[in-house]
XYZ file of C-alpha atoms in Angstrom:
609
model
C 63.239 116.427 36.142
C 66.411 114.294 35.609
C 66.081 110.688 34.631
C 66.786 108.036 37.359
C 69.329 105.298 36.853
C 69.622 102.030 38.935
C 73.248 101.117 39.573
C 74.894 98.153 41.333
C 77.798 99.351 43.410
C 79.721 96.697 45.377
C 76.691 94.495 45.377
C 74.381 97.297 46.665
C 71.641 98.760 44.466
C 71.196 102.552 44.455
C 68.771 105.044 42.674
C 70.813 107.792 41.162
C 69.782 110.641 38.935
C 71.298 110.890 35.392
C 73.651 113.818 36.059
C 75.008 112.379 39.214
C 75.511 109.060 37.545
C 77.487 110.690 34.853
C 79.690 112.525 37.327
C 80.284 109.271 39.348
C 81.156 107.319 36.197
C 83.517 109.975 35.145
C 85.226 109.790 38.541
C 85.600 106.033 38.539
C 86.968 106.110 35.000
C 89.576 108.732 36.124
C 90.647 106.422 38.971
C 90.965 103.398 36.595
C 93.077 105.558 34.246
C 95.380 106.724 37.112
C 95.832 103.054 38.125
C 97.043 101.942 34.821
C 100.006 99.488 35.143
C 99.415 99.430 38.908
C 99.713 96.002 40.657
C 96.466 94.900 42.160
C 94.489 97.392 40.174
C 91.210 95.295 40.212
C 91.251 94.829 43.953
C 91.932 98.612 44.515
C 88.949 99.516 42.282
C 86.619 97.023 44.061
C 87.691 98.443 47.495
C 87.066 102.002 46.281
C 83.581 101.108 44.938
C 82.863 99.313 48.228
C 83.898 102.472 50.154
C 81.740 104.736 47.899
C 78.825 102.449 48.479
C 79.296 102.683 52.179
C 79.414 106.482 52.068
C 76.191 106.473 49.937
C 74.551 104.243 52.581
C 75.483 106.804 55.224
C 73.944 109.704 53.310
C 70.536 108.258 52.253
C 67.779 107.868 54.879
C 65.851 105.111 52.960
C 66.338 102.764 50.097
C 63.995 104.686 47.819
C 65.893 107.905 48.055
C 67.574 109.096 44.940
C 71.256 110.060 45.068
C 71.906 113.363 43.471
C 74.836 115.441 42.390
C 75.338 116.838 45.874
C 75.792 113.418 47.437
C 78.226 112.432 44.670
C 80.334 115.536 45.215
C 80.459 114.937 48.878
C 81.797 111.394 48.277
C 84.309 112.598 45.745
C 85.510 115.207 48.405
C 85.944 112.531 50.909
C 87.695 109.918 48.664
C 89.831 112.588 46.957
C 90.449 113.482 43.348
C 92.609 110.976 41.344
C 94.917 113.891 40.183
C 95.622 114.606 43.899
C 97.713 111.554 44.349
C 100.876 110.069 42.935
C 99.459 106.910 41.848
C 102.638 104.996 41.076
C 105.361 103.409 43.122
C 106.611 106.739 44.300
C 103.620 106.868 46.714
C 105.388 104.461 48.971
C 108.583 106.513 49.138
C 107.282 110.028 49.642
C 104.511 111.492 51.716
C 101.184 112.084 49.828
C 100.024 115.568 49.213
C 97.234 117.224 51.094
C 93.769 116.107 50.179
C 90.330 117.339 51.204
C 89.304 113.943 52.539
C 87.617 113.718 55.916
C 88.941 111.636 58.699
C 86.925 108.771 59.865
C 86.876 107.269 63.497
C 87.849 103.730 64.265
C 85.423 101.015 63.747
C 85.290 97.624 65.353
C 86.112 94.730 63.150
C 87.518 91.264 63.631
C 91.150 91.061 62.444
C 91.436 87.601 61.074
C 94.822 88.200 59.592
C 96.400 88.439 63.020
C 94.230 86.121 64.895
C 94.491 82.899 66.834
C 90.808 82.087 67.233
C 88.386 84.552 65.760
C 90.213 87.937 65.518
C 88.207 89.459 68.374
C 91.183 90.255 70.522
C 93.270 91.643 67.579
C 90.259 93.719 66.431
C 89.747 95.089 69.976
C 93.486 95.919 70.113
C 93.186 97.985 67.102
C 90.051 99.657 68.374
C 91.572 100.415 71.773
C 94.947 101.337 70.514
C 96.892 98.570 72.479
C 98.753 95.450 71.535
C 96.488 92.363 70.951
C 98.650 90.499 73.527
C 97.273 92.449 76.488
C 93.798 92.048 75.206
C 94.269 88.228 75.085
C 95.769 88.236 78.551
C 92.771 90.205 79.792
C 90.462 87.673 78.262
C 92.326 84.793 80.008
C 92.147 86.567 83.373
C 88.485 87.420 83.075
C 87.607 83.963 81.850
C 89.370 82.348 84.829
C 87.917 84.821 87.302
C 84.494 84.343 85.983
C 84.633 80.622 85.921
C 84.284 80.613 82.091
C 81.412 83.203 81.737
C 83.595 85.477 79.543
C 83.864 82.670 76.952
C 80.172 83.450 76.142
C 80.869 87.179 75.661
C 83.902 86.278 73.424
C 81.649 83.955 71.320
C 78.996 86.754 71.149
C 81.580 89.245 69.767
C 82.826 86.643 67.425
C 79.288 86.266 65.996
C 78.183 89.888 65.883
C 81.373 91.813 65.058
C 81.940 91.897 61.331
C 85.243 90.603 59.788
C 87.596 93.132 58.219
C 87.443 91.591 54.605
C 88.064 94.663 52.469
C 90.895 97.007 52.438
C 88.475 99.839 53.312
C 87.384 97.762 56.402
C 90.996 97.206 57.378
C 91.706 100.961 57.105
C 88.528 101.724 59.141
C 89.661 99.136 61.803
C 92.933 101.086 62.254
C 91.277 104.446 62.052
C 93.084 105.492 58.870
C 91.393 107.518 56.110
C 89.575 105.383 53.572
C 90.669 107.214 50.361
C 92.324 106.281 47.049
C 95.872 106.641 48.409
C 95.552 104.591 51.567
C 93.548 101.949 49.613
C 96.363 101.623 47.033
C 99.104 101.730 49.684
C 97.417 99.034 51.795
C 96.928 96.753 48.838
C 100.446 97.218 47.530
C 101.811 96.472 50.992
C 100.065 93.098 50.759
C 101.655 92.401 47.387
C 104.951 93.517 48.678
C 104.762 91.048 51.585
C 103.856 88.182 49.237
C 106.794 89.162 46.850
C 109.185 89.494 49.750
C 108.376 85.981 50.914
C 108.975 84.660 47.382
C 112.258 86.616 47.175
C 113.430 85.293 50.565
C 112.465 81.744 49.920
C 115.263 79.276 50.381
C 114.897 77.436 47.005
C 117.963 75.242 47.789
C 116.288 74.166 51.051
C 113.043 73.291 49.191
C 115.149 71.570 46.629
C 116.846 69.427 49.257
C 113.392 68.650 50.780
C 112.247 67.287 47.517
C 115.291 65.263 47.083
C 114.757 63.751 50.521
C 111.427 62.255 49.686
C 112.953 58.755 49.508
C 113.537 58.998 53.272
C 109.908 59.939 54.034
C 109.465 57.016 56.417
C 112.249 58.236 58.766
C 111.044 61.716 58.462
C 107.522 60.632 59.345
C 108.866 58.834 62.522
C 110.792 61.923 63.535
C 107.940 64.116 62.797
C 105.619 61.961 65.046
C 108.096 62.149 67.895
C 108.428 65.790 67.416
C 104.551 66.209 67.401
C 104.293 64.158 70.652
C 106.988 66.291 72.317
C 105.242 69.421 70.973
C 101.864 68.308 72.553
C 103.701 67.635 75.893
C 105.339 71.001 75.898
C 102.102 72.645 75.112
C 100.498 70.798 77.957
C 103.244 72.109 80.335
C 102.722 75.564 78.997
C 98.941 75.336 79.544
C 99.536 74.068 83.149
C 101.945 76.962 83.853
C 99.375 79.303 82.317
C 96.539 78.113 84.533
C 98.539 77.939 87.752
C 100.027 81.441 87.158
C 96.718 82.866 86.012
C 94.747 81.458 88.985
C 97.491 82.852 91.418
C 97.295 86.266 89.826
C 93.497 86.278 90.103
C 93.654 85.250 93.693
C 96.198 88.099 94.367
C 93.901 90.564 92.535
C 91.044 89.575 94.709
C 93.126 89.664 97.805
C 94.491 93.023 96.868
C 90.869 94.508 96.429
C 89.562 92.919 99.624
C 92.399 93.228 102.268
C 93.640 96.273 100.529
C 90.405 98.133 101.293
C 91.037 97.950 104.990
C 89.895 101.071 106.694
C 87.565 101.970 103.764
C 85.229 99.035 103.977
C 84.293 97.505 107.336
C 84.642 93.894 107.733
C 84.896 91.550 110.675
C 88.433 90.211 109.673
C 89.809 93.761 109.746
C 89.888 93.603 113.576
C 92.183 90.565 113.430
C 94.582 92.314 110.974
C 94.552 95.376 113.313
C 95.557 93.138 116.372
C 98.751 92.150 114.554
C 100.059 95.699 114.590
C 102.352 95.100 111.651
C 103.725 98.692 111.646
C 102.390 99.692 108.249
C 98.965 100.444 106.713
C 97.269 97.275 105.475
C 96.959 98.631 101.895
C 100.788 99.042 101.855
C 101.290 95.472 103.067
C 98.717 94.318 100.362
C 100.595 96.013 97.656
C 103.887 94.755 98.654
C 102.673 91.236 98.911
C 100.946 91.549 95.531
C 104.020 92.747 93.855
C 106.442 90.380 95.612
C 104.307 87.280 94.821
C 102.504 88.475 91.652
C 105.533 89.549 89.626
C 107.189 86.099 89.555
C 103.820 84.584 88.627
C 103.331 87.193 85.995
C 106.511 86.085 84.217
C 105.438 82.538 84.633
C 102.201 83.508 82.957
C 104.277 85.144 80.022
C 106.418 81.923 79.850
C 103.298 79.763 79.638
C 101.982 82.131 76.731
C 105.335 81.944 74.891
C 105.077 78.151 75.117
C 101.461 78.179 73.810
C 101.839 81.013 71.280
C 104.605 81.195 68.675
C 106.355 84.457 67.865
C 104.867 86.203 70.934
C 106.157 89.667 71.245
C 108.155 90.637 74.152
C 106.877 93.039 76.837
C 110.023 95.045 76.239
C 113.204 95.694 78.312
C 111.892 98.675 79.949
C 108.760 96.853 81.268
C 111.035 93.983 82.483
C 113.353 96.404 84.342
C 110.360 98.197 85.911
C 108.844 94.979 87.157
C 112.172 93.758 88.380
C 112.642 97.015 90.372
C 109.151 96.835 91.845
C 109.833 93.230 92.851
C 113.092 94.017 94.499
C 111.466 96.943 96.356
C 108.524 94.806 97.513
C 110.830 91.994 98.770
C 113.036 94.434 100.682
C 109.962 96.159 102.194
C 108.388 92.914 103.407
C 111.767 91.752 104.788
C 112.069 95.065 106.703
C 108.457 94.725 108.070
C 109.055 91.119 109.037
C 112.298 92.067 111.008
C 110.362 94.910 112.641
C 107.468 92.480 113.609
C 110.058 90.154 114.976
C 111.551 92.841 117.175
C 108.104 93.637 118.576
C 108.039 90.043 119.976
C 111.688 89.640 120.925
C 111.149 89.536 124.645
C 108.777 87.780 126.766
C 107.593 88.933 130.309
C 105.406 87.322 132.966
C 103.533 88.316 136.112
C 103.144 85.698 138.852
C 100.236 85.677 141.269
C 99.904 83.301 144.150
C 96.644 82.838 146.111
C 95.850 80.568 149.050
C 93.645 77.655 148.520
C 91.902 76.590 151.829
C 91.831 72.948 151.157
C 93.252 70.587 153.868
C 94.343 67.030 153.563
C 90.991 65.835 154.846
C 88.968 67.786 152.223
C 87.817 66.907 148.657
C 88.399 69.550 146.047
C 86.269 69.807 142.861
C 87.982 71.406 139.964
C 86.237 72.806 136.950
C 86.631 75.168 134.019
C 84.049 77.886 133.444
C 83.024 80.080 130.484
C 81.316 83.520 130.460
C 77.891 83.407 128.850
C 78.358 87.098 127.840
C 81.254 86.103 125.610
C 80.744 82.370 124.890
C 78.950 79.363 126.467
C 81.607 76.989 125.184
C 84.337 76.000 127.565
C 86.455 74.342 124.813
C 89.497 75.920 123.319
C 88.445 78.321 120.481
C 91.746 80.202 119.946
C 91.531 83.976 119.556
C 88.318 85.954 119.023
C 86.997 89.534 119.113
C 84.343 90.210 121.572
C 82.451 93.114 123.105
C 82.457 93.859 126.706
C 79.671 95.529 128.945
C 80.687 98.810 127.563
C 80.400 97.718 123.907
C 84.249 97.954 123.653
C 86.055 95.461 121.567
C 88.415 93.186 123.492
C 90.584 90.162 122.736
C 88.993 86.964 123.963
C 91.787 84.270 124.078
C 91.417 80.597 125.318
C 95.204 79.917 125.612
C 94.908 78.645 129.133
C 97.219 75.767 130.518
C 96.265 73.908 133.753
C 98.560 71.758 135.874
C 97.686 70.004 139.321
C 100.619 69.277 141.586
C 100.928 67.865 145.137
C 102.291 69.765 148.145
C 103.289 68.835 151.622
C 101.833 72.056 153.059
C 98.696 71.878 155.291
C 96.578 73.815 152.782
C 96.715 74.206 149.091
C 97.446 77.255 146.874
C 96.953 78.531 143.239
C 99.751 80.011 141.238
C 98.745 82.022 138.197
C 101.444 82.928 135.587
C 100.486 85.557 132.860
C 102.854 85.833 129.974
C 103.162 87.984 126.770
C 105.627 89.148 124.276
C 106.965 92.616 123.767
C 109.704 94.852 122.113
C 111.547 94.847 125.417
C 111.164 93.233 128.786
C 109.236 96.110 130.321
C 106.841 96.169 127.255
C 106.299 92.459 127.560
C 105.742 92.623 131.343
C 103.257 95.579 130.977
C 101.276 93.551 128.504
C 101.212 90.552 130.686
C 100.019 92.792 133.633
C 97.084 93.970 131.497
C 95.718 90.324 131.032
C 92.449 89.950 132.905
C 91.974 86.399 134.316
C 89.892 85.154 137.185
C 89.281 82.194 139.546
C 86.646 81.558 141.937
C 86.349 79.194 145.044
C 82.892 78.365 146.128
C 83.098 76.055 149.158
C 85.337 73.212 148.100
C 84.649 73.865 144.419
C 87.325 75.702 142.446
C 86.328 77.317 139.136
C 88.960 78.486 136.644
C 88.104 80.806 133.666
C 88.528 78.943 130.434
C 89.620 82.376 128.763
C 91.565 85.513 129.361
C 90.772 88.965 128.009
C 92.923 91.972 127.012
C 92.292 95.346 125.479
C 92.401 95.491 121.668
C 95.092 98.265 121.809
C 97.420 95.842 123.651
C 97.608 93.953 120.327
C 98.042 90.288 120.132
C 101.463 89.367 121.507
C 101.036 85.662 122.353
C 99.160 86.365 125.642
C 98.464 83.240 127.690
C 97.905 82.122 131.330
C 99.339 79.041 133.218
C 97.418 78.040 136.248
C 99.068 75.552 138.695
C 96.826 74.169 141.541
C 98.841 72.763 144.458
C 96.691 70.183 146.385
C 97.793 68.936 149.903
C 98.890 65.282 149.975
C 96.109 63.104 151.389
C 93.264 65.133 149.943
C 90.915 63.904 147.414
C 90.546 65.605 143.977
C 87.602 65.414 141.450
C 88.357 67.019 138.138
C 85.499 67.960 135.697
C 85.838 66.559 132.133
C 85.982 70.035 130.750
C 89.485 70.478 132.300
C 90.948 67.850 130.069
C 91.020 70.230 127.096
C 93.291 72.730 129.127
C 95.310 70.286 131.233
C 99.106 69.707 130.376
C 99.624 66.044 130.677
C 103.326 66.084 129.621
C 106.044 64.892 131.940
C 107.690 68.330 131.402
C 104.794 70.069 133.063
C 105.176 67.998 136.138
C 101.414 67.338 136.773
C 100.102 64.529 138.934
C 96.968 63.824 136.940
C 96.956 60.960 134.413
C 94.887 60.557 131.279
C 91.312 59.503 131.812
C 91.257 60.432 135.413
C 88.626 63.147 134.756
C 85.284 62.592 136.363
C 86.897 60.282 139.005
C 87.907 60.813 142.634
C 91.672 60.412 143.007
C 93.680 60.577 146.172
C 96.601 62.965 146.051
C 99.879 61.333 147.188
C 103.474 62.451 146.801
C 104.058 63.431 143.137
C 101.033 61.309 142.126
C 97.564 60.104 142.653
C 95.604 56.882 143.389
C 92.325 56.730 141.600
C 89.607 55.554 143.983
C 86.712 55.038 141.531
C 88.527 54.084 138.329
C 87.586 50.756 136.897
C 89.839 47.710 137.855
C 92.073 46.866 134.946
C 93.576 43.377 134.223
C 96.096 42.022 131.752
C 94.740 39.918 128.964
C 97.156 37.077 128.651
C 96.339 36.576 124.996
C 97.730 39.924 123.795
C 99.239 41.578 126.906
C 96.897 44.529 126.831
C 94.914 45.972 129.710
C 91.112 45.440 129.635
C 88.128 45.533 131.994
C 86.690 42.209 133.182
C 83.791 42.067 135.553
C 83.888 38.323 136.100
C 87.533 37.205 135.671
C 87.147 34.322 137.982
C 84.737 32.555 135.756
C 87.341 32.220 133.051
C 89.689 29.278 132.818
C 93.290 29.517 133.902
C 95.921 30.112 131.329
C 96.195 27.015 129.061
C 99.590 27.303 127.821
C 101.427 29.521 130.262
C 103.712 28.253 133.054
C 102.964 31.316 135.131
C 99.485 32.186 136.400
C 98.794 35.820 137.332
C 95.446 37.054 138.558
C 94.574 40.512 139.695
C 90.942 41.098 140.746
C 88.784 42.338 143.487
C 89.947 39.324 145.733
C 93.557 40.487 145.460
C 96.714 39.397 143.647
C 97.672 35.722 143.045
C 100.791 34.443 141.357
C 101.871 30.880 140.669
C 104.883 30.012 138.354
C 103.354 26.456 137.651
C 100.326 25.700 135.831
C 97.339 24.618 137.847
C 94.032 23.644 136.370
C 91.895 24.483 139.274
C 93.645 27.176 141.264
C 90.546 28.341 143.128
C 89.853 24.999 145.028
C 91.973 26.057 147.932
C 93.265 29.285 149.418
C 96.396 27.652 150.836
C 99.454 26.598 149.076
C 99.865 22.729 148.302
C 102.990 20.964 148.753
C 103.529 20.412 144.942
C 103.579 24.085 144.239
C 106.925 25.642 143.141
C 106.301 29.335 143.963
C 103.168 30.941 145.108
C 102.274 34.417 146.097
C 99.020 35.609 147.368
C 98.072 39.195 148.290
C 94.494 39.844 149.492
C 92.508 41.009 152.446
C 94.148 38.402 154.645
C 97.645 39.791 154.106
C 100.562 38.495 152.011
C 101.536 34.839 151.723
C 104.667 33.592 149.979
C 105.943 29.904 149.592
C 108.938 28.635 147.826
C 109.691 24.879 147.492
C 108.196 24.173 150.842
C 111.480 25.508 152.370
C 110.199 28.913 153.533
C 106.857 30.480 154.200
C 106.342 34.100 154.707
C 103.061 35.637 155.955
C 102.429 39.303 156.511
C 99.161 40.358 157.918
C 97.650 42.521 160.649
C 99.290 40.344 163.367
C 102.752 41.088 161.923
C 105.296 39.167 159.922
C 105.624 35.382 160.229
C 108.629 33.568 158.623
C 108.566 29.817 158.919
C 111.317 27.525 157.636
C 110.837 23.744 157.420
C-alpha cells in the first residue's frame, strides 16, 4: 500500500498517494521549465494549479478520498502536456497544435473587468453568447415593467454568482478550454494590453499637465463647471432613458393585449371590431408598435449613450433594418388612415315625419325614456355594446338630439332624421335606414327614446338621430327634466325652449315660449343681476338712483325722479317728471303734467292740459 501525502494546491488540501504525487510534481516542474523567461510566469503557474485543484474536486466524492495515479493522469490529459505547446512568443502568432484536452462548457461568472455595477450583465452576456449591452437593456426594461422588482433579482445574482478572478475562471466564463496554452495566452494578452497603454501614452501631454500645476485654481474652476454640466447632461440622459423605456414597455403591453384580438376574448374587442379598420387587429398593432416604438428605441439608445461612455453601436445593418421597418409601418398606417377616411367620406339621411294630434288648446308633456333591457339610465352614455332579445350583439348609441319648434298648423308633428356616414351616398343612406329608433304618444304624453340601436355588422359610422317636435302655437308644453341632456339650445338649431324651462309649463307662441310657472325675476339695482325676491315691496326705494324701476306681481312702475315713498299713492303727483305704471288697471303715462295717457279695458284716453 502506497504512502499518502497531504498537499495544498491553490489553497485547497488533498490526500494523494505517493506515486500520484510524484507524477503531479514532475508535471508541474515540467510546466515551470517550459515557462522559463515567460512574462507572468508566476500568475500562469497559479492559474494552472487552481485549475488542477478544480479538476481534482470534480473527481473526488468526499474530502477523505485519496487521489491516485488515475486521477492525476486524467487531469494531465485534460490540461495537456507541456511539450505539446509552443510556450514562447510564437504561440500568439501561430495556431497551437492539437492536444488531447477536453472541452468544458460555459460557466456563469460575474465579469467585473467589463462591468458598470457588479458584472452580472457582462457575465450573462458571455454565458448567453450575446453582447452585454442587450442584457443591460433587458434589465432596464424588466425593472421598469416590474416596478423595480427585478432589482432584487439583480442583487441576488450579484451576491450568489462568483466573480471571475482567476484566468481559469475567465476562460470558463467564455467557454474556452482551460489548458496551459489558453492560460498563458490569456495572461500574456493582459500584459500586452498594459504594455500597449504604456507605449501609447502621450508623455508630452503628461509633461504639459505637470507643468500646468501652477494654474491649478483655474483648472479647478473649469473642472467644477464641467462636472456640473456633466451631471446635467447625465440627468437629461436619464430622463430620456426613463421616458423612452416607459413608452416601449407600454407599447409592448399594448402589442400583447390588443395584438391578441381574435385569440383571447375581451369586452373591448367588440369596440375595435365596430371600427372596421380594414385590416386584422394584430397587423394594426404591429404597425403601430414599429411606427411609434422605433423612434423611442433610438431615443432609448441616445439616453444610454449619454449615460454610458464608449457604448457600442448597434451596427449599420441594424439601423437600416429598423429604418426600413419604420418607413413601412408609417406608410402602412397612412394607407389604412386614408382608407378609413374614405369609408366615412359621405353622409346620408332618412327623414320620417309623423303627425302629432296636439291642438292649440292641448297641453303636451314631453319626456325621454330608456329601455330597462339595455339600461335604466336616460342620460347620455355614448356608445355601448348590448344584447337584444335574441342574445345578438347590437350597438346601443345615445347620440340623440331633440329640438322643439312652433308651428301655425292646427296640429303638431314629429320629424325624425336618421343620419350615418358611408363610403358613398348609397352606403351612408343604407346605414341610416338600418337605424332603429322609436317614439310613443300616450294620450297627451310624448315619449322619445333616449337611444338608437343598430346591428354590429353595420359598424360604427357616426350614427345619430335628430328629433324635431313641432307644437302648435297657443298650446302649452311641459318638458321633463331628462330632456335637457339631449336638447339643442343653440340659436343655430332654432328651438323655442330656453335654459331652465324644464319642469315648467310654457305657452307656445310664434318662434318662442312664455313661461307660465317660472319664478318672477327682478333686477337687483346694486349689481344689475336678476334674482328672485318674494317681498320686494318691503325694501326701500333706490337710494342713489334718479330712476326707480319696480317689476313685481303688482305690475311695472317707472319713475325717473327719486321718490322716498312711492307706494303712498297709486296716482301721479304734480311734481313728478315722468311716470309709467303698468298693472291690472292698465297703462298710465304722465309727462311734465302736459300729457296723460291711459290705456285700459275701456280703451285709450289721452288728456292734454
